[in-house]
Coordinates of C-alpha atoms in Angstrom, one line a residue:
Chain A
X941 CA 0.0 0.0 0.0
X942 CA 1.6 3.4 -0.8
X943 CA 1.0 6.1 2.1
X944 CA 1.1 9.7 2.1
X945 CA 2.3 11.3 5.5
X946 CA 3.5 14.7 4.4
X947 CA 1.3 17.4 5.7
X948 CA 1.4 21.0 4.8
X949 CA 1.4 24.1 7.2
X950 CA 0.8 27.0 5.5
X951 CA 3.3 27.3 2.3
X952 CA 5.9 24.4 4.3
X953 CA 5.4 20.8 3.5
X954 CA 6.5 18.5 5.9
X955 CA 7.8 14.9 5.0
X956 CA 5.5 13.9 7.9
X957 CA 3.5 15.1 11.0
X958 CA 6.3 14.8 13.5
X959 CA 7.9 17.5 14.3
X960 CA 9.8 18.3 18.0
X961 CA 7.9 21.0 20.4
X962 CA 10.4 24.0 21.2
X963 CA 12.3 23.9 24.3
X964 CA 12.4 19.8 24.4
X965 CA 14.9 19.3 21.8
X966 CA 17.6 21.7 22.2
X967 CA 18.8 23.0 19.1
X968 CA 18.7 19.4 17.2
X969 CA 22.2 18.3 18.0
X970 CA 21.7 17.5 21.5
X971 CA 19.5 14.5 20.0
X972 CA 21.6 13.4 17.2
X973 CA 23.1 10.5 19.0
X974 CA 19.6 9.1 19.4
X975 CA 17.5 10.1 16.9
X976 CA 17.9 10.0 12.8
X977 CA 17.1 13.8 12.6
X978 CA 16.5 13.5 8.9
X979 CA 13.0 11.3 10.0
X980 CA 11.6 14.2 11.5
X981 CA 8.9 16.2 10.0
X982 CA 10.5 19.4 11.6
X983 CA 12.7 20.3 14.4
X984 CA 11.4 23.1 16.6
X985 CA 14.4 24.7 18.2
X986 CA 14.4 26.2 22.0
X987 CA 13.2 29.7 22.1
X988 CA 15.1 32.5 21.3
X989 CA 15.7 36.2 21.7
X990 CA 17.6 38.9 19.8
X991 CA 20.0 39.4 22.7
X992 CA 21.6 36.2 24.5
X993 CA 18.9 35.1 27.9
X994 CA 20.7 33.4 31.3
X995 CA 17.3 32.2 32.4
X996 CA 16.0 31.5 35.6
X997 CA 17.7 30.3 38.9
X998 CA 17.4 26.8 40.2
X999 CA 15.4 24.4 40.9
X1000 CA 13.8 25.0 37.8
X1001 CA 11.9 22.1 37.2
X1002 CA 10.2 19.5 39.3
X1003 CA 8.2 16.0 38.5
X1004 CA 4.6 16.5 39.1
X1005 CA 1.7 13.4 38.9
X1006 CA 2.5 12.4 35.4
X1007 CA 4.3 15.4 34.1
X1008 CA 6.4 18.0 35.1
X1009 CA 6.8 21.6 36.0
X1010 CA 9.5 23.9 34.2
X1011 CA 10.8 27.4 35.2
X1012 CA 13.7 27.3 32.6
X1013 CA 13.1 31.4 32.0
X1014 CA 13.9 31.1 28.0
X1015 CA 17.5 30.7 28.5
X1016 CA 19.1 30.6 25.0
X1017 CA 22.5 31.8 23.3
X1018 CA 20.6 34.7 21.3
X1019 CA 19.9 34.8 17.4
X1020 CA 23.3 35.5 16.5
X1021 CA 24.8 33.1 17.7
X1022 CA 22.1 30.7 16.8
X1023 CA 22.9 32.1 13.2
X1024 CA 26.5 31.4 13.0
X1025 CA 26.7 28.5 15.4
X1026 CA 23.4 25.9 15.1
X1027 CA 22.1 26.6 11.4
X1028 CA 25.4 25.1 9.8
X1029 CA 24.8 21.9 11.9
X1030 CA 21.2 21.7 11.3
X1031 CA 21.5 22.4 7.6
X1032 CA 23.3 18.6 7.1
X1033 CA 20.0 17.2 7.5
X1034 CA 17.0 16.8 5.3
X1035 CA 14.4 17.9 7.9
X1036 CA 12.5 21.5 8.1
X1037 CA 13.7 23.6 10.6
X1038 CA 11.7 25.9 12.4
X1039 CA 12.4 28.9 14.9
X1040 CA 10.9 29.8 17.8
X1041 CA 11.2 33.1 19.2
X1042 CA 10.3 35.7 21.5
X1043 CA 10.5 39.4 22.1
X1044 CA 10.0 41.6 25.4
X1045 CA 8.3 44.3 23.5
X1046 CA 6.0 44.2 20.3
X1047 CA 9.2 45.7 18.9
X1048 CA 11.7 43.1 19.7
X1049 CA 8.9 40.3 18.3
X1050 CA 9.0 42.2 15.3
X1051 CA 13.3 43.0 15.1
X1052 CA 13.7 39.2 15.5
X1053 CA 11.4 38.0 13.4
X1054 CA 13.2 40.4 10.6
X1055 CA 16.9 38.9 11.9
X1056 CA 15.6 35.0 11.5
X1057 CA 14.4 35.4 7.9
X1058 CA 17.0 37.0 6.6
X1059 CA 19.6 34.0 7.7
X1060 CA 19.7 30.7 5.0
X1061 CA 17.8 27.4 6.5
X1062 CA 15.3 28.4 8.3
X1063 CA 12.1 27.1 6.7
X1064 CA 9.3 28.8 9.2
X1065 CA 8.8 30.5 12.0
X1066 CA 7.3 30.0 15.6
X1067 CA 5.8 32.7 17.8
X1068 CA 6.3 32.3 21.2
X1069 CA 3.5 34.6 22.8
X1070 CA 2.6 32.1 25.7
X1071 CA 5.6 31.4 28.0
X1072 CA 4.1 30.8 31.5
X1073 CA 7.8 31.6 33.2
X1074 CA 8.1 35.3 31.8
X1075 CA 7.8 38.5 34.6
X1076 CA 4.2 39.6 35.4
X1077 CA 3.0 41.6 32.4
X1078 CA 4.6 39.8 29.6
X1079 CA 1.8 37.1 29.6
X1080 CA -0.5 39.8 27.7
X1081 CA 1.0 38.7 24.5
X1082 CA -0.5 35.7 24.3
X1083 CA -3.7 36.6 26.9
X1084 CA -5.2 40.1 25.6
X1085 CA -6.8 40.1 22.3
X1086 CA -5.6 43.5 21.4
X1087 CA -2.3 43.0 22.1
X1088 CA -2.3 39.7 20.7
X1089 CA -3.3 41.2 17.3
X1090 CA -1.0 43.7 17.4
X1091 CA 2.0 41.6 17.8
X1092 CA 1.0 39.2 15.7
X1093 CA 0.3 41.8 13.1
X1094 CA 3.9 43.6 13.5
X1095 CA 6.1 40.2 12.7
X1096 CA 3.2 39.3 10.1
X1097 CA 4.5 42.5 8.3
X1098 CA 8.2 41.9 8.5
X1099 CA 8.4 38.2 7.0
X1100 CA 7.5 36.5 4.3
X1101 CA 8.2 33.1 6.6
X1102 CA 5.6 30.8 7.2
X1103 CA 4.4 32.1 10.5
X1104 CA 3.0 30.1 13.4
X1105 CA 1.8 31.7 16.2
X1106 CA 1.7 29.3 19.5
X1107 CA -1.2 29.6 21.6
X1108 CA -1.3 30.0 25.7
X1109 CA -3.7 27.6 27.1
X1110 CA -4.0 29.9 30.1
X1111 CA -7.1 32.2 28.8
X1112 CA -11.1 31.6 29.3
X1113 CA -11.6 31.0 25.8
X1114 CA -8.6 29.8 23.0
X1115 CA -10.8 29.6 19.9
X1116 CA -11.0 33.7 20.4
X1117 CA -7.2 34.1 20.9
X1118 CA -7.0 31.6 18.0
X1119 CA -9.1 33.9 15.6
X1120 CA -7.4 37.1 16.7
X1121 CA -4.1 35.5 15.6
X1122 CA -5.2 34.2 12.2
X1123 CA -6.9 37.8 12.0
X1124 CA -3.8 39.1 12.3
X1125 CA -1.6 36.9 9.8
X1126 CA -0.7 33.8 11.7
X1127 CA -0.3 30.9 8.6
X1128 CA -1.0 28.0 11.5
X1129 CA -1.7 27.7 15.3
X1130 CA 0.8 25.2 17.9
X1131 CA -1.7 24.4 20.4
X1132 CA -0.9 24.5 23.2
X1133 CA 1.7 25.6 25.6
X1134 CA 2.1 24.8 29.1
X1135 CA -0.4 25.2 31.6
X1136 CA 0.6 27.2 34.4
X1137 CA 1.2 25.4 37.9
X1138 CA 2.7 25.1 41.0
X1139 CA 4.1 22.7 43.7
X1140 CA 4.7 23.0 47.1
X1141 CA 7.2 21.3 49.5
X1142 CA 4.9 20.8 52.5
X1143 CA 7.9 20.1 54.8
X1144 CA 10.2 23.3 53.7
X1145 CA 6.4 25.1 53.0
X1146 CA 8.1 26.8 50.1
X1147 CA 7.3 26.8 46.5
X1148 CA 9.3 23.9 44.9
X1149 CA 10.5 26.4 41.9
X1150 CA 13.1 29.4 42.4
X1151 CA 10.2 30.9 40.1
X1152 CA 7.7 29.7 42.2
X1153 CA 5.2 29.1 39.1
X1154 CA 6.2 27.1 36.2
X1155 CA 5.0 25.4 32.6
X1156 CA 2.8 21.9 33.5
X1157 CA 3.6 19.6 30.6
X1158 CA 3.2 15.6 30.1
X1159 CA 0.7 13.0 30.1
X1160 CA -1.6 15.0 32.3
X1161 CA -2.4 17.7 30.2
X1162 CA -3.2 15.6 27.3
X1163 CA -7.0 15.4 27.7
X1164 CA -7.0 20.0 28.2
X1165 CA -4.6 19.9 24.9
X1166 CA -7.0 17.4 23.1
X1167 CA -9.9 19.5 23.3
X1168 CA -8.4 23.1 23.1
X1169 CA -7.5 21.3 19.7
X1170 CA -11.1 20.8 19.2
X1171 CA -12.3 23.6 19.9
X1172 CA -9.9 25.8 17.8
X1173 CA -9.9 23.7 15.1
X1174 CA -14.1 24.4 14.5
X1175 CA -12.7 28.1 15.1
X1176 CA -10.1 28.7 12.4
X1177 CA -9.2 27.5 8.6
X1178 CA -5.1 27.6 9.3
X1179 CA -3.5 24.2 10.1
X1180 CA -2.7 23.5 13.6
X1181 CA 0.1 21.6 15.0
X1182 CA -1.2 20.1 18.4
X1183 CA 1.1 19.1 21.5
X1184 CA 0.7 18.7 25.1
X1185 CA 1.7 15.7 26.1
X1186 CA 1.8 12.7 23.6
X1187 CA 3.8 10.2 24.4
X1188 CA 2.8 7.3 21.9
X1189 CA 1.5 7.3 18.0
X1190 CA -1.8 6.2 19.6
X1191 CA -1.6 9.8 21.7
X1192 CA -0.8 11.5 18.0
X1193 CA -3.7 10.0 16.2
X1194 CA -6.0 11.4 19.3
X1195 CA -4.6 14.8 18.8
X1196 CA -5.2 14.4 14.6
X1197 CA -8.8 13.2 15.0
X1198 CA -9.4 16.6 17.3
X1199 CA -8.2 18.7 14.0
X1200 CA -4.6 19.0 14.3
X1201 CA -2.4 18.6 10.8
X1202 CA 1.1 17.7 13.1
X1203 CA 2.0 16.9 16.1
X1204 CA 4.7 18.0 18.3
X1205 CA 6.4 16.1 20.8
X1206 CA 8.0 17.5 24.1
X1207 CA 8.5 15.9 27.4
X1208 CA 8.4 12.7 26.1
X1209 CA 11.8 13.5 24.4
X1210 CA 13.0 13.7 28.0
X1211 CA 11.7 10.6 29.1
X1212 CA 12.6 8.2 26.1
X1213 CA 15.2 10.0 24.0
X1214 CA 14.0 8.6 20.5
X1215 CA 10.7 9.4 21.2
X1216 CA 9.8 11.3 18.1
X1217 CA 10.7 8.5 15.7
X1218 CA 9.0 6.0 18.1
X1219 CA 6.2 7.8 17.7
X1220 CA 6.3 8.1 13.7
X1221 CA 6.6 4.3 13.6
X1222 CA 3.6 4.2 15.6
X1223 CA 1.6 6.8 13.5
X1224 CA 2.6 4.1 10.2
X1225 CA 1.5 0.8 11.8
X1226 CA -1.7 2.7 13.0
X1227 CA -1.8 3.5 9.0
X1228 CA -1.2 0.1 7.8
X1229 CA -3.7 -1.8 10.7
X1230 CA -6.7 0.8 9.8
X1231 CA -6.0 0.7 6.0
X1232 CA -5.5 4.6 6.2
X1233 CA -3.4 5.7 2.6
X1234 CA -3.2 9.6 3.6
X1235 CA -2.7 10.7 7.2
X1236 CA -4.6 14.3 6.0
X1237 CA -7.4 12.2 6.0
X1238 CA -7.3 11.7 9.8
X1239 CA -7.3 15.4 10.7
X1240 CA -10.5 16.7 12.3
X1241 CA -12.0 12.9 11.8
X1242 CA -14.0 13.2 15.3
X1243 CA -15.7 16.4 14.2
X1244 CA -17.9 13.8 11.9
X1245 CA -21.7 13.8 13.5
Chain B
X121 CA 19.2 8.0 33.7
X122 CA 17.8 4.8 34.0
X123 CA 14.2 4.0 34.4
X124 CA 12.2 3.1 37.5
X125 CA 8.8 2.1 36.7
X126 CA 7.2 1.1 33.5
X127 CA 3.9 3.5 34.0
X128 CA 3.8 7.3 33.3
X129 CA 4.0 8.4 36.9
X130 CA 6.7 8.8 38.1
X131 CA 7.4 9.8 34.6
X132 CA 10.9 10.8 34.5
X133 CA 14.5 8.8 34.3
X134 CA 16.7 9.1 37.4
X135 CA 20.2 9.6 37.4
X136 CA 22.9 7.6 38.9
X137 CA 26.4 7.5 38.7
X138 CA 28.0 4.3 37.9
X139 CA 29.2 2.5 40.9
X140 CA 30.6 -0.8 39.7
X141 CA 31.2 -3.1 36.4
X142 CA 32.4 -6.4 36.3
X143 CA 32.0 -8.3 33.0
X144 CA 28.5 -7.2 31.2
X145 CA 27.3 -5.9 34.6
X146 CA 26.9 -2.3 35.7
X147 CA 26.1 -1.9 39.3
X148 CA 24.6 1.5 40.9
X149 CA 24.3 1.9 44.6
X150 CA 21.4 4.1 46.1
X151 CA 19.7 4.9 49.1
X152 CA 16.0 4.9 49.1
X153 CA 14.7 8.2 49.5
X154 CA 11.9 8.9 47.2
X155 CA 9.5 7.4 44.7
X156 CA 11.9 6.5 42.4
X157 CA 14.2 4.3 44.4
X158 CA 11.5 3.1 46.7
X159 CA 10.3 1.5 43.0
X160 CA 13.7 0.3 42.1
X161 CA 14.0 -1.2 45.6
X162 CA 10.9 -3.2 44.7
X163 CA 11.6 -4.0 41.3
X164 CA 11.8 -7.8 40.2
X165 CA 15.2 -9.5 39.2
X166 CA 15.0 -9.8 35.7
X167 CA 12.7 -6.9 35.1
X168 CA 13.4 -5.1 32.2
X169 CA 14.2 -1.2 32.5
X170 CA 15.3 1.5 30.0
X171 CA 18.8 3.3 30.9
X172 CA 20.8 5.8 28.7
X173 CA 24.3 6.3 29.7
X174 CA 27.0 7.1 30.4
X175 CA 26.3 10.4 30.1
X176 CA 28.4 13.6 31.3
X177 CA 32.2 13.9 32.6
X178 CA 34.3 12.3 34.5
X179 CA 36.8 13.4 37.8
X180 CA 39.6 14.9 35.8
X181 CA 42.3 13.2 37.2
X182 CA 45.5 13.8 35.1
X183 CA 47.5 11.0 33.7
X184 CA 51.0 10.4 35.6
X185 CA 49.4 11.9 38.3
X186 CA 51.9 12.5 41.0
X187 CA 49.7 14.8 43.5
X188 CA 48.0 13.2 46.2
X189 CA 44.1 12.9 45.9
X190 CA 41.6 13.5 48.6
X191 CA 38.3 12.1 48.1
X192 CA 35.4 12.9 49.8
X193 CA 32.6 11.1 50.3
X194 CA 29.5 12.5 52.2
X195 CA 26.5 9.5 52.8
X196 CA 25.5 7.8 49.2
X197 CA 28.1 10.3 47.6
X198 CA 30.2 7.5 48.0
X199 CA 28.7 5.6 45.0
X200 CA 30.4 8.2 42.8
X201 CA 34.0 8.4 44.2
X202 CA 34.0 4.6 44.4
X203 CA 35.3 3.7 41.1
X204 CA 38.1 6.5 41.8
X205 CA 39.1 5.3 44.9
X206 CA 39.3 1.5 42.9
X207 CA 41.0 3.1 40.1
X208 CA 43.6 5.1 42.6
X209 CA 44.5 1.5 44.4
X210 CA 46.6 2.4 47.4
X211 CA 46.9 5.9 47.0
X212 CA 43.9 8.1 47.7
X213 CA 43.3 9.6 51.2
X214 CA 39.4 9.2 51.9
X215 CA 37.6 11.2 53.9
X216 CA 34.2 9.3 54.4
X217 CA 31.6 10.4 56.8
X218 CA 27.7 9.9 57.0
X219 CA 24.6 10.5 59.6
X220 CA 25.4 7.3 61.2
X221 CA 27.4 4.0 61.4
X222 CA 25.0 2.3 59.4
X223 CA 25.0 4.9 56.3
X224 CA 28.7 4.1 55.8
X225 CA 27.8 1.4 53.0
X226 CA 30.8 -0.4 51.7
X227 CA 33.4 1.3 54.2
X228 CA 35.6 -2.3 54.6
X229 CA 36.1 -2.5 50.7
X230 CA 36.7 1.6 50.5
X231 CA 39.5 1.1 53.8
X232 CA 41.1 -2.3 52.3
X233 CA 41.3 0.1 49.0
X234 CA 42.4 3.8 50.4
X235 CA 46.3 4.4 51.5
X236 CA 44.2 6.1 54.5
X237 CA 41.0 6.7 55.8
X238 CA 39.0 9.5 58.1
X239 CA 35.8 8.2 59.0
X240 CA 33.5 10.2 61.0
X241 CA 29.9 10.3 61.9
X242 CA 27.2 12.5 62.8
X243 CA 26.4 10.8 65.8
X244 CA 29.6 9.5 66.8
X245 CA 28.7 5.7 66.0
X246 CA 31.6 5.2 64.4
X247 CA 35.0 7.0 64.0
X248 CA 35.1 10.8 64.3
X249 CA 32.1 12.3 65.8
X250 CA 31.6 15.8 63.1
X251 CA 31.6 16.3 60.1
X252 CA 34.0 15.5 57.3
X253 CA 34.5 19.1 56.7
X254 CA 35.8 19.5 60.4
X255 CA 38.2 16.1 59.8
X256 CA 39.2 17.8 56.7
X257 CA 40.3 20.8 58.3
X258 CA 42.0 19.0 60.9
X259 CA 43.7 17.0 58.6
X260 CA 45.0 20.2 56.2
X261 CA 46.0 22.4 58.8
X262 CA 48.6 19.4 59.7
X263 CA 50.7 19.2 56.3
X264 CA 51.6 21.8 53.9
X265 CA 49.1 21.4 51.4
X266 CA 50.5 23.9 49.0
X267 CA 53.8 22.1 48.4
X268 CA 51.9 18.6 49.1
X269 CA 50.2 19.2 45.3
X270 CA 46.9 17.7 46.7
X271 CA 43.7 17.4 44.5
X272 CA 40.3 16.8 45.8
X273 CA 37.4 15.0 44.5
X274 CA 34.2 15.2 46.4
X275 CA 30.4 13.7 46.2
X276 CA 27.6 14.3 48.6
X277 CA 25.0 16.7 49.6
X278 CA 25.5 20.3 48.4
X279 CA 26.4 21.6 52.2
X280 CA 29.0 19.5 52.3
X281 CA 30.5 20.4 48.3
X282 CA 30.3 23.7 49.8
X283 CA 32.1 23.5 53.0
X284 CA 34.7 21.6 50.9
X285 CA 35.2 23.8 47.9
X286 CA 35.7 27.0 50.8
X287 CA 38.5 25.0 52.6
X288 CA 39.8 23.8 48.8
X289 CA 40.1 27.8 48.7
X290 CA 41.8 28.5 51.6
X291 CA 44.5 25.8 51.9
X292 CA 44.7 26.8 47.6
X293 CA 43.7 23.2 47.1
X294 CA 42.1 22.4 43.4
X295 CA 39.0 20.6 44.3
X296 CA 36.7 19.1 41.9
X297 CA 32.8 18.6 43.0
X298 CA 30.2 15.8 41.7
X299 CA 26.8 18.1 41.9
X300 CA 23.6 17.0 41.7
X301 CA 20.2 18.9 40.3
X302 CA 17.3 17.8 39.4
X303 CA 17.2 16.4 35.9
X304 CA 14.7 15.9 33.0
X305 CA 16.4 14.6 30.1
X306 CA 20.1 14.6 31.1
X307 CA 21.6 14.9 27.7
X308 CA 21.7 18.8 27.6
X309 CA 18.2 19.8 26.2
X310 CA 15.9 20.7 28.6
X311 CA 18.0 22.7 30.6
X312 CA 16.9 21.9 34.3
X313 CA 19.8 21.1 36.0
X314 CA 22.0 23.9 35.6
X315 CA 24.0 25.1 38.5
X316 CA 25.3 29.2 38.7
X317 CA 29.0 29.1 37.8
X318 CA 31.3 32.2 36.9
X319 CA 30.8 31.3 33.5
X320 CA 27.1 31.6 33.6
X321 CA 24.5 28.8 34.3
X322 CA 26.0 25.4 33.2
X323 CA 24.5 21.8 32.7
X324 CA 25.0 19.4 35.4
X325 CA 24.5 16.9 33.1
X326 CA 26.4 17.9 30.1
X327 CA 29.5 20.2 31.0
X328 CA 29.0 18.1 34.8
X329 CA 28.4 16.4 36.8
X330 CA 32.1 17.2 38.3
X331 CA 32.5 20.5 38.3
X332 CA 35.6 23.1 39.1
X333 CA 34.9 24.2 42.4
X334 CA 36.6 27.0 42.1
X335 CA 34.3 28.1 39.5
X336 CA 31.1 27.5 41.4
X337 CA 28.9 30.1 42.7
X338 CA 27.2 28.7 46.1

């Protein structure tokens, strides 16, 4: 039987759904040992920022009932660096590599989202307007409509990328933050980020994190991923590239029934290293047991009355 | 990192340093303190777990070494510094201390191994009653450890890595530390177990576990 798994988000066709969720995967070559990068639909590399960020102070994560708390704080070695020192690595292999990035103001979005398309090898970009670990005040990016729209709406202007915007699961009502951002120019939606939390020590009766809050991720927020999925996908037109938790093909396919074109995969990388490849085999045995010849026609399957 | 249960909770690896190998076998040595090595302690012979190693760097100890190394263990720190006290036959000075007589584990294969040994405890049960920091200083301010061209290597819980690396300082001693943080993926990605050096935040697992002390910020 011949099979079709490449997927299209936006203008960018992927060889197939897989593709690593930012933050989880370094910046590809902390992988390579493990994982045949050139299987991956797309590497999503660890957020970054025009100017060089230390990150947060320690403890910065901590295991939680089937999942984990982070606090990194965005640390990363900047754009420039990035530039020279990653792109030349990541250009050896035949895999799409996206960018995620972030800005303190609607300025900075929009300076590094100019930087990152001008540089060779860089096939899309990711919009990081949902970190849970930034200062008080930052979270309106990816929480107030009007703000959303107008960041959204300053990188749309300065790159011709394909632009994904990824959403905060921390609001009353995604589908609405999912419209503004498509209003504004997004080409496809990552759905979602982490869900804010916290843990407690009850014996030191202090927050567990230096930050005290931090990013929930892991099997337990599958099920709140799977249906902010849903419900954005009857929201929008743009392809969406669900995450939050999958762990197995069988966890993918969920995610694709809800609406979502690709996957992303993120803590699982920590937990089983080859995870994303694992996790494609999966998605192709699923294929071949359910006689499935195109995994498009998957996407937004439960929707069906 | 090797796995400790086969379910998603707990959902992470643990890390271990390796203890002991002897043909196809590597051996760890813990102490159960959580979740994770109360399920080791209860796991089957025979079961089947996922481990990824080794991983990280090793106690820089130069070749045709002729200074004398100190190694310290604190409690289960001594799973660490074991294969290096093995590795030194007959001519590391240990300095091995714990709560109590009973958290010494392995102390008659460490003493037949050591040139010398301080052991002390907490409680007094055995050896010293202090800490090793105390025996350490005791022990420093007797010799000339600037001429001596000592090097210390030292596991065990951060108080202790601290104490160390400030007398390290003051007798001008290089000391290298075995740190611990807690870890997600332990191959450099996620960035969790970093530790504030001069240099900036490092990786325990990637440019550590054994750090410079020197170059640690406590």
């Amino acid at each position: 039987m011949t099979m079709n798994l490449s997927v299209r988000i936006g203008t960018l066709e992927l060889s197939n759904p897989v593709m690593t969720a930012s933050g989880t995967f370094g910046y590809g070559e902390e992988y390579a040992e493990f994982v045949d990068l050139n299987r991956l639909g797309a590497i999503v590399v660890k957020g970054l920022s025009l100017q060089p960020k230390e990150g947060n102070p320690p403890p910065r994560i901590v295991e939680t009932a089937s999942g984990m708390l982070n606090a990194i704080g965005l640390q990363n070695i900047g754009i420039e660096r990035f530039i020279s020192e990653k792109i030349p690595f990541l250009r050896t292999y035949d895999t799409k590599v996206i960018v995620n990035f972030f800005g303190d103001s609607v300025e900075e979005y929009a300076a590094a989202a100019e930087r990152l398309s001008q540089a060779e090898g860089i096939h899309a970009l990711e919009m990081n307007i949902s970190c849970p670990n930034k200062q008080a005040g930052w979270c309106i990016f990816g929480t107030d409509p009007r703000v959303t729209a107008e960041v959204v709406g300053a990188v749309r202007k300065v790159t011709r990328l394909p632009l994904i915007v990824k959403l905060s699961p921390n609001v009353t009502d995604i589908s609405l933050l999912a419209k503004v951002a498509v209003d504004a120019g997004a080409d496809a939606l990552s759905v979602i980020n982490t869900l804010t939390g916290m843990s407690i020590d009850i014996r030191t009766r202090r927050p567990r994190l230096a930050n005290r809050t931090g990013g929930l991720s892991g099997p337990a927020i599958k099920p709140v991923a799977v249906r902010m999925v849903y419900e954005v996908f009857k929201a929008v037109k743009v392809p969406i590239i669900g995450m939050g938790g999958i762990m197995s093909g069988e966890d993918a396919i969920e995610f694709m029934l809800a609406g979502a074109a690709a996957v992303a995969v993120g803590t699982a990388n920590f937990v089983n290293p080859s995870a994303t490849t694992d996790i494609l085999d999966d998605i192709i045995s699923y294929m071949e047991n359910e006689g499935i010849s195109d995994i498009n026609d998957l996407k937004g399957a439960a929707h069906a009355d | 990192m090797i796995e400790v249960n086969r379910g998603r909770d707990p959902l992470l690896k643990r890390a271990f340093s390796l203890f002991r190998k002897s043909g196809n076998d590597l051996q760890i040595l813990y102490r159960i303190r959580g979740r994770g090595t109360e399920l080791l302690g209860v796991m089957k012979e025979g079961t089947c777990i996922d481990m990824i190693g080794p991983l990280g760097n090793r106690y820089p100890v130069p070749m045709n070494d002729s200074s004398t190394p100190i190694i310290i263990a604190g409690g289960i720190g001594i799973a660490s510094v074991y294969p290096l006290v093995e590795q030194l036959a007959g001519r590391a000075l240990v300095f091995y201390g714990a709560r109590t007589k009973d958290d010494l584990l392995m102390l008659d294969e460490v003493r037949a191994m050591a040139r010398e040994i301080h052991v002390s405890t907490d409680d007094g049960s055995t050896g010293q009653k202090g800490t090793i920091a105390d025996s350490l200083v005791s022990f420093l301010s007797g010799i000339k450890s600037e001429d001596s061209g000592c090097r210390i290597y030292a596991c065990g819980p951060n108080p202790l890595l601290k104490a160390v690396s400030n007398i390290s300082v003051q007798h001008r001693i290089r000391a290298f530390v075995s740190m611990e943080e807690h870890m997600a993926c332990g191959v450099g990605a996620c960035l969790g177990c970093v530790v504030k050096t001069k240099g900036g935040y490092v990786r325990v697992c990637k440019e550590g576990p054994v750090l410079d002390a020197s170059e640690i910020i406590w």
